[in-house]
Amino acid sequence: MSKKESFVLTKKLDHVAFIMDGNGRWANLRGLPRYLGHREAMSRMREIFEICREFNIHVVSCYAFSTENWNRPQDEIDHLMDYLEEFYAKEIDYMDSIGARIQVSGDLGRIRPSTREACIAAYERTKNNDDIIVNICLNYGGRDDIVRATKAIAEEVKEGKLNVDDITEDYFADHLYTHGLPDVDLMIRTSGEQRLSNFLLWQNAYAEFVFTPVKWPDFKRDAFIDCLKEYQDRNRRYGGLKNE
Ligand code: IPE
Ligand code: IPE
Ligand code: MG
């Protein structure tokens, strides 16, 4: 039996979210500068999207840069943006050909113009695709997401367009960066760290968390399948007693 046939995912999995962590440590362990870990990280992306397609996972969120990552040296931030632009340049034809919509969650206002334009161009080109949705979280913070939604809703109330009683969970979710996307089913963090680091706080409310020691630049097919197997074995009870 080939590797591809050896695992069948039977549990519902519409949205997988990745905290792609460990690039710097991956590089340091090899005596390389941290930024080369970020370069290697970009080479992992295509295979990840291919596996998502194979298992009919419709939405993939990737944490590319957090609102806290501005605390890093400017040189490292510049490299990260360089590699993100390279990713768009190299992969956009392929992504479009597989029907991927590439969208961004996060405040692009503070992102340098060349990277911002690459993100917008990729979205404009792919916005009518719907076979797989790739949600790049860039200058994203879960708390920032929630505060922005709150402000937008408060404005609607102030302008008399909305009654406070009409603010529901669904209405609130429609004001987040991820509006229209399903909640996260599976959140995977690489590199052994076991925290959320301000990622999709609202959207991860009932996600299953899988933490793998594998660093993102080493996160290939087998490591991803291991995470899917762990997810498949989880009991999702949503506060009830039934196993899903
Ligand atoms: C994740 O790898 C990439 C980003 C945060 C942009 P890190 O750069 O955090 O790598 P480590 O955690 O220092 O090894
Ligand atoms: C989270 O990783 C952000 C991204 C992967 C983009 P960090 O490496 O920045 O998180 P902390 O600092 O370990 O919490
Ligand atoms: Mg890290």
PDB file of N, CA and C and ligand atoms in Angstrom, residues 19-21 63-66 69 72 189 195 197, ligand 2:
ATOM      1  N   ILE A  19       0.572  27.321  13.682  1.00  0.00           N
ATOM      2  CA  ILE A  19       1.568  28.250  14.226  1.00  0.00           C
ATOM      3  C   ILE A  19       2.912  27.676  13.794  1.00  0.00           C
ATOM      4  N   MET A  20       3.451  28.278  12.771  1.00  0.00           N
ATOM      5  CA  MET A  20       4.643  27.740  12.086  1.00  0.00           C
ATOM      6  C   MET A  20       5.880  28.220  12.860  1.00  0.00           C
ATOM      7  N   ASP A  21       6.225  27.476  13.900  1.00  0.00           N
ATOM      8  CA  ASP A  21       7.242  27.960  14.835  1.00  0.00           C
ATOM      9  C   ASP A  21       8.509  27.099  14.776  1.00  0.00           C
ATOM     10  N   TYR A  63       0.061  31.266  10.486  1.00  0.00           N
ATOM     11  CA  TYR A  63       0.512  32.433  11.256  1.00  0.00           C
ATOM     12  C   TYR A  63       1.893  32.826  10.711  1.00  0.00           C
ATOM     13  N   ALA A  64       1.915  33.895   9.956  1.00  0.00           N
ATOM     14  CA  ALA A  64       3.159  34.302   9.304  1.00  0.00           C
ATOM     15  C   ALA A  64       3.904  35.377  10.091  1.00  0.00           C
ATOM     16  N   PHE A  65       3.141  36.257  10.775  1.00  0.00           N
ATOM     17  CA  PHE A  65       3.772  37.366  11.504  1.00  0.00           C
ATOM     18  C   PHE A  65       2.748  37.905  12.503  1.00  0.00           C
ATOM     19  N   SER A  66       3.127  37.915  13.769  1.00  0.00           N
ATOM     20  CA  SER A  66       2.177  38.341  14.800  1.00  0.00           C
ATOM     21  C   SER A  66       2.341  39.830  15.117  1.00  0.00           C
ATOM     22  N   ASN A  69       5.522  40.269  16.807  1.00  0.00           N
ATOM     23  CA  ASN A  69       6.792  40.018  16.107  1.00  0.00           C
ATOM     24  C   ASN A  69       7.521  41.316  15.707  1.00  0.00           C
ATOM     25  N   ARG A  72      11.009  42.057  17.145  1.00  0.00           N
ATOM     26  CA  ARG A  72      12.258  41.440  16.654  1.00  0.00           C
ATOM     27  C   ARG A  72      13.153  42.473  15.978  1.00  0.00           C
ATOM     28  N   ARG A 189       0.737  23.497  16.445  1.00  0.00           N
ATOM     29  CA  ARG A 189       1.913  24.345  16.669  1.00  0.00           C
ATOM     30  C   ARG A 189       3.154  23.464  16.627  1.00  0.00           C
ATOM     31  N   ARG A 195       1.730  27.090  23.526  1.00  0.00           N
ATOM     32  CA  ARG A 195       0.931  28.287  23.832  1.00  0.00           C
ATOM     33  C   ARG A 195       0.324  28.803  22.531  1.00  0.00           C
ATOM     34  N   SER A 197       0.120  32.178  21.716  1.00  0.00           N
ATOM     35  CA  SER A 197       0.803  33.380  21.220  1.00  0.00           C
ATOM     36  C   SER A 197      -0.147  34.315  20.457  1.00  0.00           C
TER      37      SER A 197
HETATM   38  C1  IPE B   2       4.226  32.896  17.003  1.00  0.00           C
HETATM   39  O1  IPE B   2       5.536  32.492  17.171  1.00  0.00           O
HETATM   40  C2  IPE B   2       4.087  33.768  15.785  1.00  0.00           C
HETATM   41  C3  IPE B   2       4.303  33.132  14.487  1.00  0.00           C
HETATM   42  C4  IPE B   2       4.579  31.864  14.276  1.00  0.00           C
HETATM   43  C5  IPE B   2       4.156  34.007  13.367  1.00  0.00           C
HETATM   44  P1  IPE B   2       6.545  33.293  18.123  1.00  0.00           P
HETATM   45  O2  IPE B   2       7.823  32.546  18.075  1.00  0.00           O
HETATM   46  O3  IPE B   2       6.574  34.716  17.736  1.00  0.00           O
HETATM   47  O4  IPE B   2       5.828  33.169  19.532  1.00  0.00           O
HETATM   48  P2  IPE B   2       6.441  33.241  21.009  1.00  0.00           P
HETATM   49  O5  IPE B   2       7.241  34.495  21.100  1.00  0.00           O
HETATM   50  O6  IPE B   2       7.287  32.022  21.184  1.00  0.00           O
HETATM   51  O7  IPE B   2       5.244  33.215  21.888  1.00  0.00           O
END
